[in-house]
XYZ file of C-alpha atoms in Angstrom:
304
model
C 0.000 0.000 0.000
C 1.085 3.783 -0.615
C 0.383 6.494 1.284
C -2.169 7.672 -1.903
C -3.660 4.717 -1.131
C -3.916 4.594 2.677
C -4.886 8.674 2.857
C -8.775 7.538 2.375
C -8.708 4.907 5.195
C -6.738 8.051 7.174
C -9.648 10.297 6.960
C -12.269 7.446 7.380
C -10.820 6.472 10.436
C -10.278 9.867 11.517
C -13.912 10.357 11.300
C -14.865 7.743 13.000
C -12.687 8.908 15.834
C -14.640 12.234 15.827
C -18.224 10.451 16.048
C -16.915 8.121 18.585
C -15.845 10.778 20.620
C -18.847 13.227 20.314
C -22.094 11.430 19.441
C -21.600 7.885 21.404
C -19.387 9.144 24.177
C -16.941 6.297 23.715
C -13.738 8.363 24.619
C -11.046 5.664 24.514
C -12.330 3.516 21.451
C -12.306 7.307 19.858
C -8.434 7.290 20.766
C -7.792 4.146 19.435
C -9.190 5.586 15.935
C -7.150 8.547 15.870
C -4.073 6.424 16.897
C -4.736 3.729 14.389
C -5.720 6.831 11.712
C -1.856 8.458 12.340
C -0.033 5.318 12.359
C -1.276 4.845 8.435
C 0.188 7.939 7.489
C 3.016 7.651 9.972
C 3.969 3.937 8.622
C 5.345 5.088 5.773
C 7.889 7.426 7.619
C 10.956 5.381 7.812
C 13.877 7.630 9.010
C 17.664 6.453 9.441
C 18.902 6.554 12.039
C 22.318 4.795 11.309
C 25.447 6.102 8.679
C 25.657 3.681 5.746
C 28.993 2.176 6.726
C 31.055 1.486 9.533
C 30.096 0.225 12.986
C 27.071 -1.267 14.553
C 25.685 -2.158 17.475
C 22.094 -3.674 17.180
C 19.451 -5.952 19.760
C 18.259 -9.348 18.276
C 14.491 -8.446 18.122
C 13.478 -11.465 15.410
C 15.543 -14.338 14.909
C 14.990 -17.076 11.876
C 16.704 -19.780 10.327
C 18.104 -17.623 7.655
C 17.894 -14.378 9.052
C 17.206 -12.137 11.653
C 16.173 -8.439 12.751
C 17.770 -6.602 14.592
C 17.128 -2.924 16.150
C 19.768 -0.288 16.097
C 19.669 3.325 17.106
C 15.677 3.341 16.380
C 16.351 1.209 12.824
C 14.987 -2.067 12.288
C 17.650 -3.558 10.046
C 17.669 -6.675 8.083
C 20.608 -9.727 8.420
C 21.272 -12.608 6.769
C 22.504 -15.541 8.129
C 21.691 -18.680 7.129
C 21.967 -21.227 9.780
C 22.278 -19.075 12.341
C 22.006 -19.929 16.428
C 21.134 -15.845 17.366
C 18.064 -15.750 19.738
C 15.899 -12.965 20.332
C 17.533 -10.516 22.857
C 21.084 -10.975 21.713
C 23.287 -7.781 21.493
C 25.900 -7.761 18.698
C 28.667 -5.876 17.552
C 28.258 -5.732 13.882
C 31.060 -4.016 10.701
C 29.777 -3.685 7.080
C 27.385 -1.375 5.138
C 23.779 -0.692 5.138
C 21.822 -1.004 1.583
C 18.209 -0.352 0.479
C 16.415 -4.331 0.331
C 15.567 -5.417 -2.994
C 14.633 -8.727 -3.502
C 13.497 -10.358 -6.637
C 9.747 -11.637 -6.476
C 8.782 -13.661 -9.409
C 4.230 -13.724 -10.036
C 2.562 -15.642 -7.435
C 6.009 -15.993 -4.829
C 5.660 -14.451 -1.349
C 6.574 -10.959 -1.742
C 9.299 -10.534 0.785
C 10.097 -7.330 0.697
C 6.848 -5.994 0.796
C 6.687 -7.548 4.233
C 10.118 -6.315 5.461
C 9.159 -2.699 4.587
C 5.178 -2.968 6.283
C 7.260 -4.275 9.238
C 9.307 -1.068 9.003
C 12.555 -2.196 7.598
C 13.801 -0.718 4.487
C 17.489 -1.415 4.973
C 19.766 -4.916 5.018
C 23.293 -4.958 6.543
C 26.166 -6.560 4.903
C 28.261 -7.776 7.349
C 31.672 -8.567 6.898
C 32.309 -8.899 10.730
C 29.657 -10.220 13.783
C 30.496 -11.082 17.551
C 28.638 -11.233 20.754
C 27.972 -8.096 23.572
C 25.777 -10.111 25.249
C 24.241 -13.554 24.418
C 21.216 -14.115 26.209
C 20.664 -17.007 28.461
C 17.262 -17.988 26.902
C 17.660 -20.425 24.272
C 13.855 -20.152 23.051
C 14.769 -21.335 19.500
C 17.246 -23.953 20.545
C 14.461 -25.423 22.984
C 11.641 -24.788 20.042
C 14.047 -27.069 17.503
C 14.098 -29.752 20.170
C 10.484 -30.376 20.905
C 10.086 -30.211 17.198
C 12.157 -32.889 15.677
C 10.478 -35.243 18.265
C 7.744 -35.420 15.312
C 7.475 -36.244 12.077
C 8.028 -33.823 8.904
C 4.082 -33.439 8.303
C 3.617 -32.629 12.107
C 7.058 -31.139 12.495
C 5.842 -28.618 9.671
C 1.999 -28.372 10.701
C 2.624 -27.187 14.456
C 5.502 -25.020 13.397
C 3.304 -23.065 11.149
C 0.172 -23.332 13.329
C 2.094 -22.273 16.815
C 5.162 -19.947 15.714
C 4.260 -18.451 12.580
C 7.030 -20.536 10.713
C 5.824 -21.795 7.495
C 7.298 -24.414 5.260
C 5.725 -23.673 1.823
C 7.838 -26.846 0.278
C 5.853 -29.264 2.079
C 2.758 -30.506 0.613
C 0.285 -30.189 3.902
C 1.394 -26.462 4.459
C 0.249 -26.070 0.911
C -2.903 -27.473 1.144
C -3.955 -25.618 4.089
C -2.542 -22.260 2.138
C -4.310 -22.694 -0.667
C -7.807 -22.676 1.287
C -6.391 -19.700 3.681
C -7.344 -22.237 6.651
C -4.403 -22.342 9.117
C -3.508 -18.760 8.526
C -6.827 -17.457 9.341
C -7.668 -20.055 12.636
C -3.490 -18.977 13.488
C -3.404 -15.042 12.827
C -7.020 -14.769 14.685
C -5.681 -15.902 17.726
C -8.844 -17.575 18.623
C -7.461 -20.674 19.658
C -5.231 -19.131 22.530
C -8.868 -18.094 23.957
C -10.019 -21.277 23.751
C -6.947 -23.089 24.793
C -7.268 -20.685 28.211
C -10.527 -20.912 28.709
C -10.393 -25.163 29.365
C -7.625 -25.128 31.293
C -9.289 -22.300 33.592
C -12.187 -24.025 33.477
C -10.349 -27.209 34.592
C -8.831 -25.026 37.587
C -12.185 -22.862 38.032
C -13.883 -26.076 38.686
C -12.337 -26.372 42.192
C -10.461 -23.235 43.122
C -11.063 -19.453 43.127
C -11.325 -17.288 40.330
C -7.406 -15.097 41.034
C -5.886 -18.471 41.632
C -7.175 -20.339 38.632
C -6.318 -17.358 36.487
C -2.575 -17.191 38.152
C -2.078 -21.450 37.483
C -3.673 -20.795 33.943
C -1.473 -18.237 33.184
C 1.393 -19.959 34.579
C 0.672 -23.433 32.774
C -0.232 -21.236 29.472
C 3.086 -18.864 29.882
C 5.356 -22.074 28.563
C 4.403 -21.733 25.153
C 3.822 -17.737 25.680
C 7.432 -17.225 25.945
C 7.953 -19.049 22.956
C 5.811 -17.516 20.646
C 5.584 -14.112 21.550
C 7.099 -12.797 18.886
C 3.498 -13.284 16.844
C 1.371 -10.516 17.324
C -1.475 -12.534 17.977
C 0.112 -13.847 21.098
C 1.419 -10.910 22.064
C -2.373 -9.227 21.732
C -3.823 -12.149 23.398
C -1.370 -12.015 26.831
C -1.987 -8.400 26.907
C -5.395 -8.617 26.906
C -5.792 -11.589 29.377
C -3.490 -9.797 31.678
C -5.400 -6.649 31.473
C -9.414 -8.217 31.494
C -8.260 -9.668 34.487
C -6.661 -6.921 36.328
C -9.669 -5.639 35.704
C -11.796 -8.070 37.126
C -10.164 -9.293 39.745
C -8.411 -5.860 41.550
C -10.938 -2.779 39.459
C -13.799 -4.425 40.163
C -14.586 -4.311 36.260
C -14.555 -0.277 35.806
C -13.790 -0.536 32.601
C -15.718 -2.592 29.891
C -14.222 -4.806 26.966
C -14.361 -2.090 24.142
C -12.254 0.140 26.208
C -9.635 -2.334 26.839
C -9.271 -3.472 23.183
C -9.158 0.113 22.997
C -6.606 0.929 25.245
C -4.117 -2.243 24.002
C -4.483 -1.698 20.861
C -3.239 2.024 21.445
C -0.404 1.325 22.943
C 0.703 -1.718 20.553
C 0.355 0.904 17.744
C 1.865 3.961 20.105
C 5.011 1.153 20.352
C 5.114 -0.067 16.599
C 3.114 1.801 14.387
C 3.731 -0.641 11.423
C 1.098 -3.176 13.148
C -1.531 -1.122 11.761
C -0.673 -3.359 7.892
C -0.357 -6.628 10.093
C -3.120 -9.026 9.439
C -2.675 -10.892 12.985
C -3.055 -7.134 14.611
C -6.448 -5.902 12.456
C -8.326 -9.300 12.249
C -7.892 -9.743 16.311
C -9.134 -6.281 17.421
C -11.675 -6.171 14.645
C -12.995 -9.756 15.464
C -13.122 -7.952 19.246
C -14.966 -4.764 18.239
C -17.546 -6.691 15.799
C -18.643 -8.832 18.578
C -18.897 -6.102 20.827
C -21.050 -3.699 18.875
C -23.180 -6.557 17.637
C -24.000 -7.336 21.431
C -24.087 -3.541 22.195
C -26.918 -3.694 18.811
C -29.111 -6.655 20.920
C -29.250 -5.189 24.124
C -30.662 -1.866 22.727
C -32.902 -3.980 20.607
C -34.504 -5.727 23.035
C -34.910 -2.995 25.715
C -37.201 -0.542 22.696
């Protein structure tokens, strides 16, 4: 998308914000609008922050088999390395120069670079030298390998893409289920994390109190958490569970769901404004706000 493109959606959403805010009082949802309204315009502002050549010093904030991300001075910057064993968190001391990405996409491939630059990076470092600051003690992706390669290639490949967002488009399965949009949809929704929760709560809720049950099903749930939180869905998921149940349990529920979609998906944007072009990020909080309104719809319905 270009900003020609996104300056409609700007001004619809900027509307939106305005009606929100004066006709149906909803003061926080009305933020969210305006938020999500300057982060399209604001997504395409891509400043950098680092000289083309010389010396770097950049956090691990994505790592993959073949390459990872990596945030330096305010820059998201791209690396590859195939094979490599970084892990999120890593600090690295880095020599080479910094390029414009361009890829070569050839009709009907995975556009690559088009998601690099809606995740804000724009620029790939050739690196003629890398070494460790700081090599962090959690070995997420080592430990992720391991509990893999205890299955088989169709299951190895199947929970991989299903649980972390890795997808193996030469296997036959992950193509079947691409073709028909099935495990991206059920995966990017983040639907099944709610339903995953809610039985083991349930399980807990069936002979304890409601703050322990929610502390040993976050607790049980926070395994595979830690492991995947690098998909927005997850991430939108634990910060939502974490704050519907502060709000329950210690506000005495003074603030209602729309409000605390609302106020999450704020600062998500507020943090990374280039969610606003990630599917996992739109689909969850729209799913949210459709079933809201459509309840909010009923109950007015059946009290005329």
């Amino acid at each position: 998308m270009t900003i020609i493109k996104a300056i409609p959606l700007m001004v619809l959403f900027l509307l939106l914000s305005v009606l929100s805010f004066f006709k149906y009082k909803k003061k926080i949802f009305a933020i969210f609008l305006l938020i999500v309204s300057l982060s399209l315009g604001l997504s395409f502002l891509n400043p950098h922050f680092n000289p083309s050549s010389g010396e770097y010093t950049g956090i691990v904030i994505q790592a993959k088999s073949n390459y990872v991300l990596l945030l330096s001075n305010f820059e998201k910057i791209y690396l590859s390395c195939k094979g490599n064993k970084y892990e999120v968190g890593d600090i690295l001391f880095l020599n080479g120069n910094l390029n414009e990405i361009s890829f070569v996409t050839l009709e009907s491939e995975f556009d690559f670079q088009n998601y690099l630059n809606l995740a804000g990076v724009t620029r790939e470092l050739n690196a003629t030298q890398v070494s460790y600051i700081f090599e962090t003690f959690l070995k997420i992706k080592s430990f992720k390998n391991n509990f893999l390669n205890s299955f088989n290639s169709n299951a190895y490949a199947l929970i991989d893409s299903f649980l972390f967002n890795v997808k193996d488009y030469n296997n036959d399965l992950i193509k079947n289920f691409q073709n028909i949009n099935l495990l991206h949809i059920f995966s990017i929704s983040g639907l099944y994390l709610n339903l995953i929760y809610k039985i083991i709560y349930s399980a807990f809720n069936w002979k304890l109190k409601e703050k322990t049950s929610f502390f040993l099903s976050l607790g049980l749930m926070s395994f595979y958490l830690v492991f995947a939180f690098n998909k927005v869905s997850v991430r939108r998921f634990t910060y939502l569970l974490l704050a519907k149940n502060i709000n329950k349990l210690f506000l005495k529920n003074k603030f209602n769901s729309i409000e605390i979609n609302s106020a999450i998906g704020s600062c998500m944007l507020i943090f990374n404004r280039h969610l606003i072009y990630n599917s996992s990020f739109y689909i969850g909080f729209l799913i949210s706000f459709v079933l809201y309104f459509s309840k909010f719809i009923l109950e007015r319905g059946n009290r005329v």
